[in-house]
Short mmCIF file of C-alpha atoms in Angstrom, two decimals:
data_model
loop_
_atom_site.label_atom_id
_atom_site.label_comp_id
_atom_site.label_asym_id
_atom_site.label_seq_id
_atom_site.Cartn_x
_atom_site.Cartn_y
_atom_site.Cartn_z
CA UNK A 21 -10.28 -122.38 -63.04
CA UNK A 22 -10.46 -125.10 -65.64
CA UNK A 23 -12.60 -123.53 -68.37
CA UNK A 24 -11.52 -121.99 -71.66
CA UNK A 25 -10.84 -118.61 -70.11
CA UNK A 26 -7.60 -119.89 -68.61
CA UNK A 27 -6.70 -122.39 -71.32
CA UNK A 28 -3.08 -122.48 -72.32
CA UNK A 29 -1.99 -121.54 -75.81
CA UNK A 30 -0.59 -118.61 -77.77
CA UNK A 31 -2.54 -115.41 -77.14
CA UNK A 32 -4.33 -113.94 -80.15
CA UNK A 33 -2.76 -110.94 -81.84
CA UNK A 34 -5.26 -108.08 -82.11
CA UNK A 35 -5.06 -104.62 -83.61
CA UNK A 36 -4.67 -101.84 -81.07
CA UNK A 37 -7.16 -99.69 -83.02
CA UNK A 38 -10.06 -101.06 -85.07
CA UNK A 39 -12.90 -99.69 -87.18
CA UNK A 40 -16.29 -100.93 -86.02
CA UNK A 41 -17.32 -102.31 -89.40
CA UNK A 42 -18.50 -105.74 -88.26
CA UNK A 43 -22.26 -106.08 -87.56
CA UNK A 44 -23.22 -107.46 -84.18
CA UNK A 45 -24.07 -111.16 -84.10
CA UNK A 46 -26.41 -110.80 -81.12
CA UNK A 47 -29.69 -112.56 -81.92
CA UNK A 48 -31.99 -110.06 -80.25
CA UNK A 49 -35.52 -109.62 -81.59
CA UNK A 50 -36.20 -105.88 -81.61
CA UNK A 51 -39.97 -105.51 -81.90
CA UNK A 52 -40.12 -101.74 -82.40
CA UNK A 53 -38.08 -101.63 -85.63
CA UNK A 54 -39.92 -104.70 -86.93
CA UNK A 55 -43.35 -103.23 -86.24
CA UNK A 56 -42.46 -99.85 -87.72
CA UNK A 57 -40.97 -101.38 -90.85
CA UNK A 58 -43.91 -103.73 -91.48
CA UNK A 59 -46.86 -101.64 -90.29
CA UNK A 60 -46.57 -99.04 -93.08
CA UNK A 61 -46.68 -101.46 -96.05
CA UNK A 62 -49.36 -103.55 -94.32
CA UNK A 63 -51.64 -100.55 -93.77
CA UNK A 64 -51.05 -99.34 -97.32
CA UNK A 65 -52.17 -102.69 -98.72
CA UNK A 66 -55.14 -102.65 -96.38
CA UNK A 67 -56.15 -99.18 -97.59
CA UNK A 68 -56.15 -100.41 -101.17
CA UNK A 69 -58.45 -103.25 -100.18
CA UNK A 70 -61.00 -101.24 -98.19
CA UNK A 71 -60.61 -97.94 -100.01
CA UNK A 72 -60.13 -95.93 -96.82
CA UNK A 73 -58.03 -92.80 -97.39
CA UNK A 74 -57.31 -92.30 -93.67
CA UNK A 75 -55.67 -95.69 -93.44
CA UNK A 76 -53.67 -94.81 -96.54
CA UNK A 77 -52.60 -91.53 -94.92
CA UNK A 78 -51.43 -93.29 -91.78
CA UNK A 79 -49.57 -95.83 -93.92
CA UNK A 80 -47.84 -93.05 -95.85
CA UNK A 81 -46.82 -91.34 -92.60
CA UNK A 82 -45.35 -94.57 -91.28
CA UNK A 83 -43.47 -95.14 -94.52
CA UNK A 84 -42.17 -91.57 -94.39
CA UNK A 85 -41.04 -92.09 -90.80
CA UNK A 86 -39.19 -95.25 -91.81
CA UNK A 87 -37.57 -93.32 -94.68
CA UNK A 88 -36.40 -90.57 -92.30
CA UNK A 89 -35.12 -93.19 -89.85
CA UNK A 90 -33.13 -94.94 -92.56
CA UNK A 91 -31.74 -91.65 -93.88
CA UNK A 92 -30.63 -90.48 -90.42
CA UNK A 93 -29.33 -93.82 -89.20
CA UNK A 94 -25.94 -93.13 -87.54
CA UNK A 95 -22.92 -94.36 -89.43
CA UNK A 96 -21.26 -96.05 -86.50
CA UNK A 97 -19.13 -98.09 -88.89
CA UNK A 98 -16.98 -94.97 -89.37
CA UNK A 99 -15.91 -95.13 -85.69
CA UNK A 100 -12.49 -96.43 -84.70
CA UNK A 101 -11.73 -97.52 -81.14
CA UNK A 102 -8.50 -97.83 -79.16
CA UNK A 103 -8.22 -98.89 -75.52
CA UNK A 104 -5.41 -97.92 -73.13
CA UNK A 105 -5.05 -100.01 -69.96
CA UNK A 106 -2.31 -101.09 -67.56
CA UNK A 107 -0.36 -104.15 -68.70
CA UNK A 108 -0.70 -105.98 -65.36
CA UNK A 109 -3.25 -106.22 -62.57
CA UNK A 110 -4.66 -108.72 -60.07
CA UNK A 111 -8.02 -110.38 -59.65
CA UNK A 112 -10.34 -108.09 -57.73
CA UNK A 113 -8.51 -104.85 -58.55
CA UNK A 114 -10.28 -102.01 -60.35
CA UNK A 115 -8.37 -100.79 -63.40
CA UNK A 116 -9.14 -97.69 -65.42
CA UNK A 117 -9.75 -98.33 -69.12
CA UNK A 118 -9.48 -95.34 -71.45
CA UNK A 119 -11.58 -95.78 -74.60
CA UNK A 120 -10.49 -93.51 -77.47
CA UNK A 121 -13.11 -93.17 -80.23
CA UNK A 122 -12.54 -91.27 -83.47
CA UNK A 123 -15.19 -90.40 -86.06
CA UNK A 124 -13.68 -90.88 -89.52
CA UNK A 125 -16.94 -90.18 -91.36
CA UNK A 126 -18.27 -86.98 -92.98
CA UNK A 127 -21.33 -86.83 -90.70
CA UNK A 128 -21.69 -86.13 -87.00
CA UNK A 129 -22.59 -89.08 -84.84
CA UNK A 130 -25.37 -88.61 -82.27
CA UNK A 131 -25.12 -89.84 -78.66
CA UNK A 132 -24.94 -93.62 -78.42
CA UNK A 133 -24.21 -96.43 -75.97
CA UNK A 134 -20.79 -98.08 -75.70
CA UNK A 135 -20.73 -101.71 -74.52
CA UNK A 136 -17.57 -103.61 -73.52
CA UNK A 137 -17.33 -107.31 -72.75
CA UNK A 138 -15.56 -110.57 -73.52
CA UNK A 139 -12.29 -110.03 -71.62
CA UNK A 140 -11.03 -110.69 -68.09
CA UNK A 141 -12.94 -107.71 -66.67
CA UNK A 142 -16.54 -107.25 -65.67
CA UNK A 143 -18.75 -106.37 -68.67
CA UNK A 144 -20.60 -103.08 -68.73
CA UNK A 145 -21.67 -100.10 -70.77
CA UNK A 146 -21.47 -96.32 -70.70
CA UNK A 147 -23.01 -93.39 -72.51
CA UNK A 148 -21.16 -92.19 -75.59
CA UNK A 149 -21.49 -88.44 -76.31
CA UNK A 150 -22.07 -86.98 -79.76
CA UNK A 151 -18.92 -87.03 -81.88
CA UNK A 152 -18.58 -84.42 -84.66
CA UNK A 153 -17.13 -85.45 -87.99
CA UNK A 154 -13.36 -85.87 -87.72
CA UNK A 155 -13.38 -85.46 -83.93
CA UNK A 156 -12.34 -87.78 -81.12
CA UNK A 157 -13.48 -88.45 -77.56
CA UNK A 158 -11.89 -90.30 -74.66
CA UNK A 159 -13.92 -92.12 -72.02
CA UNK A 160 -12.41 -93.26 -68.72
CA UNK A 161 -14.17 -96.35 -67.38
CA UNK A 162 -13.13 -98.20 -64.17
CA UNK A 163 -13.49 -101.97 -64.55
CA UNK A 164 -12.87 -104.75 -62.04
CA UNK A 165 -10.67 -107.72 -62.95
CA UNK A 166 -12.95 -110.75 -62.70
CA UNK A 167 -10.70 -113.78 -63.17
CA UNK A 168 -7.10 -114.84 -63.75
CA UNK A 169 -5.90 -115.09 -67.35
CA UNK A 170 -4.09 -113.34 -70.14
CA UNK A 171 -6.70 -110.96 -71.55
CA UNK A 172 -6.04 -109.97 -75.21
CA UNK A 173 -8.59 -107.15 -75.15
CA UNK A 174 -12.30 -106.37 -74.92
CA UNK A 175 -15.02 -106.69 -77.49
CA UNK A 176 -16.42 -103.19 -78.04
CA UNK A 177 -19.97 -102.66 -79.32
CA UNK A 178 -21.54 -99.31 -80.19
CA UNK A 179 -25.33 -99.10 -80.30
CA UNK A 180 -27.04 -96.02 -81.78
CA UNK A 181 -30.51 -95.00 -82.97
CA UNK A 182 -31.80 -92.72 -85.71
CA UNK A 183 -33.16 -89.22 -85.08
CA UNK A 184 -36.69 -90.56 -84.50
CA UNK A 185 -35.59 -93.44 -82.30
CA UNK A 186 -37.27 -96.01 -84.53
CA UNK A 187 -34.33 -98.01 -85.84
CA UNK A 188 -31.08 -99.07 -84.17
CA UNK A 189 -27.71 -99.97 -85.59
CA UNK A 190 -24.89 -101.91 -83.91
CA UNK A 191 -21.28 -102.43 -84.87
CA UNK A 192 -18.72 -104.47 -82.97
CA UNK A 193 -14.98 -105.02 -82.97
CA UNK A 194 -12.32 -106.78 -80.88
CA UNK A 195 -9.71 -104.29 -79.69
CA UNK A 196 -6.19 -105.26 -78.72
CA UNK A 197 -5.52 -104.23 -75.09
CA UNK A 198 -3.37 -107.01 -73.60
CA UNK A 199 -3.46 -107.39 -69.82
CA UNK A 200 -1.98 -110.09 -67.60
CA UNK A 201 -4.45 -110.59 -64.75
CA UNK A 202 -2.44 -112.16 -61.95
CA UNK A 203 -3.98 -114.39 -59.27
CA UNK A 204 -5.83 -112.71 -56.42
CA UNK A 205 -3.89 -111.71 -53.28
CA UNK A 206 -3.24 -114.67 -50.99
CA UNK A 207 -1.09 -115.69 -48.04
CA UNK A 208 2.40 -116.91 -48.98
CA UNK A 209 3.07 -120.54 -48.06
CA UNK A 210 4.94 -121.39 -44.88
CA UNK A 211 8.19 -123.03 -45.92
CA UNK A 212 10.76 -125.12 -44.12
CA UNK A 213 14.33 -123.84 -43.92
CA UNK A 214 15.77 -124.51 -47.37
CA UNK A 215 19.00 -126.42 -47.95
CA UNK A 216 21.85 -124.12 -48.99
CA UNK A 217 25.29 -124.82 -50.36
CA UNK A 218 26.81 -121.45 -51.16
CA UNK A 219 26.12 -117.86 -50.43
CA UNK A 220 26.98 -114.70 -48.59
CA UNK A 221 27.57 -115.26 -44.89
CA UNK A 222 26.04 -112.92 -42.30
CA UNK A 223 26.65 -113.04 -38.53
CA UNK A 224 23.62 -114.47 -36.77
CA UNK A 225 25.10 -114.57 -33.21
CA UNK A 226 27.53 -116.48 -30.99
CA UNK A 227 27.32 -119.86 -29.22
CA UNK A 228 29.53 -122.09 -27.08
CA UNK A 229 32.33 -123.95 -28.78
CA UNK A 230 31.48 -127.51 -29.87
CA UNK A 231 33.78 -130.32 -30.86
CA UNK A 232 34.43 -130.14 -34.59
CA UNK A 233 34.14 -126.35 -34.87
CA UNK A 234 36.91 -124.67 -36.83
CA UNK A 235 39.43 -122.56 -34.92
CA UNK A 236 38.84 -119.75 -37.43
CA UNK A 237 35.24 -119.49 -36.20
CA UNK A 238 36.24 -118.71 -32.58
CA UNK A 239 35.24 -115.23 -31.44
CA UNK A 240 38.41 -114.38 -29.46
CA UNK A 241 37.22 -111.13 -27.93
CA UNK A 242 33.99 -112.65 -26.61
CA UNK A 243 35.97 -115.64 -25.34
CA UNK A 244 38.40 -113.31 -23.51
CA UNK A 245 35.54 -111.46 -21.86
CA UNK A 246 34.27 -114.79 -20.51
CA UNK A 247 37.71 -115.55 -19.09
CA UNK A 248 38.30 -118.56 -21.28
CA UNK A 249 41.76 -117.31 -22.25
CA UNK A 250 43.01 -116.37 -18.76
CA UNK A 251 41.64 -118.97 -16.37
CA UNK A 252 42.60 -122.64 -16.05
CA UNK A 253 41.10 -124.77 -18.81
CA UNK A 254 39.32 -127.98 -17.96
CA UNK A 255 39.34 -129.19 -21.55
CA UNK A 256 39.93 -128.15 -25.10
CA UNK A 257 37.52 -125.46 -26.11
CA UNK A 258 35.87 -125.06 -22.70
CA UNK A 259 34.66 -121.46 -22.28
CA UNK A 260 35.30 -120.51 -25.87
CA UNK A 261 32.52 -119.08 -28.04
CA UNK A 262 32.25 -119.24 -31.81
CA UNK A 263 30.51 -117.07 -34.37
CA UNK A 264 27.25 -118.49 -35.67
CA UNK A 265 26.71 -117.55 -39.30
CA UNK A 266 23.72 -117.85 -41.56
CA UNK A 267 24.02 -118.41 -45.24
CA UNK A 268 22.00 -116.43 -47.78
CA UNK A 269 21.81 -118.27 -51.10
CA UNK A 270 23.03 -116.28 -54.08
CA UNK A 271 21.18 -118.22 -56.77
CA UNK A 272 17.57 -117.80 -57.87
CA UNK A 273 14.55 -119.33 -56.22
CA UNK A 274 12.83 -121.49 -58.83
CA UNK A 275 9.17 -122.26 -58.18
CA UNK A 276 8.03 -125.38 -60.04
CA UNK A 277 4.32 -126.16 -60.12
CA UNK A 278 2.48 -129.23 -61.33
CA UNK A 279 -0.21 -131.77 -60.76
CA UNK A 280 -2.31 -134.42 -62.41
CA UNK A 281 -4.27 -133.25 -65.45
CA UNK A 282 -7.43 -134.47 -63.75
CA UNK A 283 -6.66 -132.55 -60.57
CA UNK A 284 -9.06 -130.33 -58.69
CA UNK A 285 -9.40 -127.00 -60.52
CA UNK A 286 -10.18 -125.07 -57.34
CA UNK A 287 -7.12 -126.48 -55.57
CA UNK A 288 -5.02 -125.61 -58.62
CA UNK A 289 -6.21 -121.99 -58.49
CA UNK A 290 -5.36 -121.85 -54.79
CA UNK A 291 -1.88 -123.22 -55.53
CA UNK A 292 -1.35 -120.59 -58.24
CA UNK A 293 -2.51 -117.81 -55.90
CA UNK A 294 -0.16 -119.05 -53.17
CA UNK A 295 2.72 -119.16 -55.67
CA UNK A 296 1.93 -115.61 -56.79
CA UNK A 297 2.03 -114.40 -53.19
CA UNK A 298 5.40 -116.10 -52.74
CA UNK A 299 6.76 -114.50 -55.92
CA UNK A 300 5.61 -111.04 -54.81
CA UNK A 301 7.27 -111.51 -51.42
CA UNK A 302 10.56 -112.61 -52.96
CA UNK A 303 10.54 -109.76 -55.48
CA UNK A 304 9.78 -107.29 -52.69
CA UNK A 305 12.89 -108.54 -50.89
CA UNK A 306 15.02 -107.95 -53.97
CA UNK A 307 15.60 -111.64 -54.70
CA UNK A 308 15.63 -113.38 -58.07
CA UNK A 309 12.65 -115.69 -58.51
CA UNK A 310 11.52 -117.79 -61.46
CA UNK A 311 8.38 -119.82 -62.13
CA UNK A 312 8.51 -123.00 -64.20
CA UNK A 313 5.42 -124.71 -65.58
CA UNK A 314 5.25 -127.45 -68.16
CA UNK A 315 4.16 -125.00 -70.87
CA UNK A 316 6.03 -121.82 -69.93
CA UNK A 317 8.53 -120.19 -67.58
CA UNK A 318 9.34 -116.64 -66.54
CA UNK A 319 11.43 -114.52 -64.18
CA UNK A 320 10.58 -111.44 -62.12
CA UNK A 321 7.31 -109.89 -63.19
CA UNK A 322 7.33 -112.37 -66.04
CA UNK A 323 6.93 -115.11 -63.42
CA UNK A 324 3.61 -113.55 -62.39
CA UNK A 325 2.64 -113.35 -66.07
CA UNK A 326 3.25 -117.08 -66.39
CA UNK A 327 0.94 -117.70 -63.44
CA UNK A 328 -1.68 -115.42 -64.99
CA UNK A 329 -1.74 -117.31 -68.29
CA UNK A 330 -1.42 -120.81 -66.79
CA UNK A 331 -3.94 -123.38 -67.90
CA UNK A 332 -5.11 -126.35 -65.90
CA UNK A 333 -2.85 -128.68 -63.90
CA UNK A 334 0.08 -130.09 -65.86
CA UNK A 335 2.78 -132.63 -64.90
CA UNK A 336 5.71 -131.27 -62.92
CA UNK A 337 8.80 -130.48 -65.03
CA UNK A 338 11.58 -131.12 -62.54
CA UNK A 339 14.35 -131.22 -65.15
CA UNK A 340 13.56 -127.71 -66.40
CA UNK A 341 13.31 -126.44 -62.81
CA UNK A 342 16.74 -127.77 -61.85
CA UNK A 343 18.26 -126.37 -65.01
CA UNK A 344 16.75 -122.94 -64.26
CA UNK A 345 18.12 -123.02 -60.70
CA UNK A 346 21.70 -123.75 -61.73
CA UNK A 347 24.36 -124.64 -59.16
CA UNK A 348 23.55 -121.96 -56.57
CA UNK A 349 19.77 -121.80 -56.83
CA UNK A 350 16.99 -123.54 -54.95
CA UNK A 351 14.04 -125.43 -56.38
CA UNK A 352 10.75 -125.08 -54.53
CA UNK A 353 8.10 -127.54 -55.67
CA UNK A 354 4.38 -126.92 -55.33
CA UNK A 355 2.32 -129.94 -56.31
CA UNK A 356 -1.37 -130.76 -56.01
CA UNK A 357 -1.99 -133.16 -53.17
CA UNK A 358 1.57 -132.84 -51.86
CA UNK A 359 2.02 -129.21 -50.88
CA UNK A 360 5.26 -127.28 -50.82
CA UNK A 361 8.73 -128.77 -50.48
CA UNK A 362 12.30 -127.99 -51.43
CA UNK A 363 13.67 -130.38 -54.02
#
């Protein structure tokens, strides 16, 4: 994904609870309020011109209706909103958002409509019940994560109408509810056996003795069972078996990602998803794993957060990756057009 939704940069800092004092900037022509507000004065002027008292009566009724609508217009600007949501999720998962709304005003607020949009989740709306003065309500809304990014929080808009349903009022605010939306589930990459230099040795099995094997690696009991120690020997080491050991690296696995800035955005997203699957597998096995990008790095769950907030392809930072791996770690490079390899 190469658009602004996944652009790199510091995330905005938003208030966790905001008052909806900002008018909506939606340029929507609402014909009903316009007609109601203009029909009364127009008919009143017409009645003066033609001298018809019935037209004047209708004009006065319309003006009275507009006056009642203005007087009973809900004060949605006295509403404050807070959103509670999990700090991490993945693309495609449904996450429950809890919207807490509190009426700070002296008047009750009638039922309204709550809209939410402008974050990493699917936009939508839900009915907002009446909120008495000084009271609060909590709405639980399941929302699906739509794309990978760091989501600072949704834009919340409350739309309400007066008691006659003639006029509407809207107020909007951006609520801080930070969520790291990790890449969608994918298949971990198939890797070659990595080079290792130090680690904890585990017995993998036994094999026949070969020239150059250390004497300390001979499995004497298994060799005795094969008769290598009792029968005539036809050569040094004939009939002996040695212990085959595998080495488990003790250092971290450092995943370094990069590519040309003009690289394919779809291929970059696939590479990030594959890296996320690899990180989840390593964490599930209890291993230490780090992710290094040109603009950020992280370890553990923070590695997934780095993948969530990654921008477009950036040049590979091999120096930072080797420094993060240290002496005992491994560096796994994922690069556009090259694939996966151990450095």
